[in-house]
Tab-separated table of C-alpha atoms in Angstrom:
chain	number	residue	atom	x	y	z
J	1	MET	CA	-225.439	46.182	-66.364
J	2	LYS	CA	-221.905	45.940	-65.035
J	3	LEU	CA	-220.791	46.369	-61.440
J	4	ILE	CA	-217.211	47.539	-61.049
J	5	THR	CA	-216.110	45.793	-57.905
J	6	SER	CA	-213.361	44.083	-55.942
J	7	PRO	CA	-213.667	40.952	-53.806
J	8	ALA	CA	-211.961	42.758	-50.922
J	9	SER	CA	-214.165	45.887	-50.901
J	10	PRO	CA	-216.803	45.930	-48.158
J	11	TYR	CA	-218.650	48.771	-49.903
J	12	ALA	CA	-218.931	46.665	-53.034
J	13	ARG	CA	-219.901	43.687	-50.904
J	14	LYS	CA	-222.994	45.519	-49.703
J	15	VAL	CA	-224.131	45.902	-53.288
J	16	ARG	CA	-223.288	42.308	-54.109
J	17	VAL	CA	-225.297	41.052	-51.129
J	18	LEU	CA	-228.274	43.130	-52.251
J	19	ILE	CA	-227.957	41.720	-55.776
J	20	HIS	CA	-228.235	38.206	-54.353
J	21	GLU	CA	-231.094	39.068	-52.032
J	22	ALA	CA	-233.012	40.867	-54.791
J	23	GLY	CA	-232.571	38.055	-57.315
J	24	LEU	CA	-230.648	40.242	-59.756
J	25	THR	CA	-227.586	38.056	-60.279
J	26	ASP	CA	-228.548	37.300	-63.892
J	27	ASP	CA	-228.978	40.998	-64.682
J	28	ILE	CA	-225.601	42.267	-63.506
J	29	GLN	CA	-222.103	41.270	-64.596
J	30	GLU	CA	-219.335	41.777	-62.054
J	31	MET	CA	-216.228	43.495	-63.406
J	32	GLN	CA	-213.458	42.899	-60.876
J	33	VAL	CA	-210.626	45.412	-60.876
J	34	LYS	CA	-207.484	46.105	-58.914
J	35	THR	CA	-207.432	49.724	-57.780
J	36	THR	CA	-206.029	51.736	-54.875
J	37	PRO	CA	-206.322	55.325	-53.614
J	38	MET	CA	-202.804	55.878	-54.945
J	39	ALA	CA	-203.296	54.259	-58.355
J	40	THR	CA	-206.845	54.401	-59.675
J	41	ALA	CA	-207.681	51.799	-62.292
J	42	PRO	CA	-208.746	53.449	-65.569
J	43	GLU	CA	-212.035	51.519	-65.607
J	44	VAL	CA	-212.873	52.974	-62.210
J	45	ALA	CA	-211.928	56.538	-63.145
J	46	ALA	CA	-214.049	56.294	-66.289
J	47	ALA	CA	-217.121	55.298	-64.276
J	48	ASN	CA	-216.537	57.401	-61.154
J	49	PRO	CA	-214.444	60.589	-61.251
J	50	LEU	CA	-213.752	60.134	-57.534
J	51	GLY	CA	-211.911	56.921	-58.347
J	52	LYS	CA	-213.821	54.751	-55.893
J	53	ILE	CA	-215.656	51.463	-56.111
J	54	PRO	CA	-218.281	50.242	-56.471
J	55	ALA	CA	-219.687	51.856	-59.580
J	56	LEU	CA	-222.618	50.593	-61.624
J	57	ILE	CA	-222.536	50.927	-65.399
J	58	ARG	CA	-226.143	50.947	-66.525
J	59	ASP	CA	-227.507	49.936	-69.901
J	60	THR	CA	-228.833	53.476	-70.345
J	61	GLY	CA	-227.822	56.675	-68.617
J	62	PRO	CA	-224.573	57.544	-66.852
J	63	ALA	CA	-222.833	55.237	-64.421
J	64	ILE	CA	-223.885	55.687	-60.811
J	65	TYR	CA	-221.641	55.361	-57.786
J	66	ASP	CA	-221.417	55.292	-54.007
J	67	SER	CA	-222.644	52.049	-52.538
J	68	ARG	CA	-225.688	53.642	-50.935
J	69	VAL	CA	-226.834	55.187	-54.215
J	70	ILE	CA	-226.368	51.905	-56.059
J	71	CYS	CA	-228.192	49.987	-53.346
J	72	ARG	CA	-231.183	52.305	-53.486
J	73	TYR	CA	-231.261	52.040	-57.276
J	74	LEU	CA	-231.061	48.239	-57.361
J	75	ASP	CA	-233.509	47.829	-54.498
J	76	ASP	CA	-236.012	49.881	-56.478
J	77	ARG	CA	-235.254	48.002	-59.690
J	78	GLY	CA	-235.596	44.595	-58.066
J	79	GLN	CA	-238.476	45.601	-55.777
J	80	ALA	CA	-236.575	43.929	-52.946
J	81	GLY	CA	-238.111	46.034	-50.177
J	82	LEU	CA	-234.835	46.485	-48.298
J	83	TYR	CA	-235.623	50.162	-47.660
J	84	PRO	CA	-239.118	49.782	-46.156
J	85	GLN	CA	-240.924	53.095	-45.873
J	86	ALA	CA	-242.338	52.281	-42.442
J	87	ARG	CA	-238.868	52.334	-40.866
J	88	LEU	CA	-236.882	54.119	-43.563
J	89	TRP	CA	-235.064	56.587	-41.314
J	90	GLU	CA	-233.958	53.852	-38.955
J	91	VAL	CA	-232.692	51.774	-41.884
J	92	LEU	CA	-230.772	54.725	-43.334
J	93	THR	CA	-229.279	55.612	-39.949
J	94	LEU	CA	-228.180	52.032	-39.362
J	95	GLU	CA	-226.714	51.894	-42.863
J	96	ALA	CA	-224.854	55.158	-42.214
J	97	THR	CA	-223.501	53.763	-38.945
J	98	ALA	CA	-222.143	50.754	-40.819
J	99	GLU	CA	-220.571	53.047	-43.425
J	100	GLY	CA	-218.907	55.031	-40.661
J	101	ILE	CA	-217.436	51.863	-39.175
J	102	LEU	CA	-216.018	51.006	-42.583
J	103	ASP	CA	-214.656	54.510	-43.195
J	104	ALA	CA	-212.711	54.400	-39.917
J	105	ALA	CA	-211.551	50.794	-40.280
J	106	ILE	CA	-210.408	51.278	-43.863
J	107	GLY	CA	-208.672	54.512	-42.900
J	108	ILE	CA	-206.457	52.524	-40.537
J	109	VAL	CA	-205.677	49.982	-43.256
J	110	TYR	CA	-204.779	52.683	-45.765
J	111	GLU	CA	-202.600	54.477	-43.223
J	112	ARG	CA	-200.615	51.302	-42.646
J	113	ARG	CA	-200.471	50.328	-46.304
J	114	PHE	CA	-199.601	53.613	-47.989
J	115	ARG	CA	-197.846	55.772	-45.397
J	116	PRO	CA	-194.250	54.991	-44.372
J	117	GLU	CA	-194.110	53.446	-40.911
J	118	HIS	CA	-192.103	56.310	-39.418
J	119	MET	CA	-194.837	58.747	-40.490
J	120	GLN	CA	-197.769	56.807	-39.045
J	121	LEU	CA	-199.490	58.168	-35.954
J	122	VAL	CA	-200.579	55.675	-33.320
J	123	ASP	CA	-202.897	58.298	-31.834
J	124	TRP	CA	-204.648	58.639	-35.180
J	125	HIS	CA	-205.090	54.863	-35.423
J	126	ASP	CA	-206.517	54.822	-31.915
J	127	ALA	CA	-208.887	57.689	-32.689
J	128	GLN	CA	-210.235	55.860	-35.731
J	129	TRP	CA	-210.699	52.646	-33.785
J	130	ALA	CA	-212.487	54.603	-31.047
J	131	LYS	CA	-215.106	55.511	-33.657
J	132	VAL	CA	-215.527	51.834	-34.447
J	133	THR	CA	-215.886	50.809	-30.812
J	134	ARG	CA	-218.422	53.567	-30.073
J	135	ALA	CA	-220.483	52.475	-33.053
J	136	LEU	CA	-220.308	48.807	-32.056
J	137	ASP	CA	-221.347	49.651	-28.509
J	138	THR	CA	-224.267	51.684	-29.814
J	139	LEU	CA	-225.366	48.804	-32.042
J	140	GLY	CA	-225.403	46.509	-29.023
J	141	LYS	CA	-227.263	48.945	-26.789
J	142	MET	CA	-229.790	50.493	-29.179
J	143	TRP	CA	-230.167	48.458	-32.347
J	144	MET	CA	-230.395	44.758	-31.519
J	145	SER	CA	-234.174	44.622	-31.863
J	146	HIS	CA	-233.915	46.196	-35.309
J	147	LEU	CA	-231.076	43.907	-36.344
J	148	SER	CA	-233.204	40.933	-35.319
J	149	GLY	CA	-236.199	42.092	-37.354
J	150	PRO	CA	-237.087	41.631	-41.041
J	151	LEU	CA	-234.174	41.931	-43.448
J	152	ASP	CA	-233.258	45.433	-44.634
J	153	MET	CA	-230.202	47.313	-45.875
J	154	GLY	CA	-229.302	48.469	-42.394
J	155	GLN	CA	-228.703	44.864	-41.444
J	156	VAL	CA	-226.800	44.175	-44.664
J	157	GLY	CA	-224.565	47.166	-44.012
J	158	VAL	CA	-223.806	46.092	-40.451
J	159	GLY	CA	-223.166	42.527	-41.556
J	160	CYS	CA	-220.673	43.682	-44.180
J	161	ALA	CA	-218.987	46.036	-41.718
J	162	LEU	CA	-218.519	43.282	-39.128
J	163	GLY	CA	-217.252	40.965	-41.838
J	164	TYR	CA	-214.644	43.561	-42.768
J	165	LEU	CA	-213.511	43.847	-39.153
J	166	ASP	CA	-212.920	40.093	-39.185
J	167	PHE	CA	-211.137	40.362	-42.533
J	168	ARG	CA	-208.735	43.208	-41.720
J	169	HIS	CA	-208.838	43.771	-37.949
J	170	ASP	CA	-209.321	40.362	-36.356
J	171	ASP	CA	-206.486	41.128	-33.920
J	172	ARG	CA	-208.607	43.839	-32.286
J	173	GLU	CA	-211.224	41.337	-31.063
J	174	TRP	CA	-214.346	43.401	-31.722
J	175	ARG	CA	-216.530	40.620	-30.255
J	176	LYS	CA	-215.151	40.965	-26.732
J	177	GLY	CA	-217.933	42.128	-24.414
J	178	ARG	CA	-220.461	42.225	-27.250
J	179	GLY	CA	-222.105	38.823	-27.023
J	180	ALA	CA	-225.467	39.826	-28.465
J	181	LEU	CA	-223.908	41.457	-31.515
J	182	ASP	CA	-221.564	38.508	-31.941
J	183	ASP	CA	-224.484	36.061	-31.841
J	184	TRP	CA	-226.467	38.115	-34.329
J	185	TYR	CA	-223.564	38.291	-36.758
J	186	ALA	CA	-222.808	34.577	-36.452
J	187	ALA	CA	-226.358	33.844	-37.623
J	188	PHE	CA	-226.472	36.606	-40.254
J	189	ALA	CA	-223.179	35.498	-41.803
J	190	THR	CA	-224.730	32.141	-42.701
J	191	ARG	CA	-227.075	33.745	-45.225
J	192	GLU	CA	-226.421	32.514	-48.740
J	193	SER	CA	-225.804	36.077	-49.938
J	194	MET	CA	-223.155	36.610	-47.265
J	195	GLN	CA	-221.487	33.278	-47.939
J	196	ALA	CA	-221.328	34.034	-51.666
J	197	THR	CA	-219.655	37.415	-51.113
J	198	GLU	CA	-217.086	36.677	-48.406
J	199	PRO	CA	-214.157	39.095	-48.803
J	200	ARG	CA	-210.839	37.880	-50.142
J	201	ASP	CA	-207.594	39.311	-51.409
J	202	THR	CA	-206.746	38.934	-55.065
């Protein structure tokens, strides 16, 4: 199988972390591409009509896409147990929260990168960051016991989301006033799978 990915994509990073945790690194070849919302790479468009990464080209059947779909597929294939039935809805909700953090944080990056400066709206940036801060506050107030429990995809998603905030929004100091979440992430980021997938620009 081939994973269409980018070393800077936090959505792809989630999948890559799962691949490491599930012991599937020998089964999947990473195909790194350069693509943007304004100029979709042809390899990406061929695998995903929406023009987004990651996408997984399987040995049989059509390519599948959206990080959450790929993660469910590979978790099942590798029998990794990162979507445990006993707490499935909590895991999915935590994963969705992480995705929402990424959607808002990446929206700010894209606004700055692709829209002329005189057309950018500070209020829109602030509104997107407000989503991030509400989610981070909720993680600290409601989810720390879950984050500290056995490994699942909710934790992987949150770890990748916090890593992206460090990567693209370190000036916003997300850790301030969130000591418990900061401590959790500091420990989680030392996992071999997280170390092997640290984001970088190409």
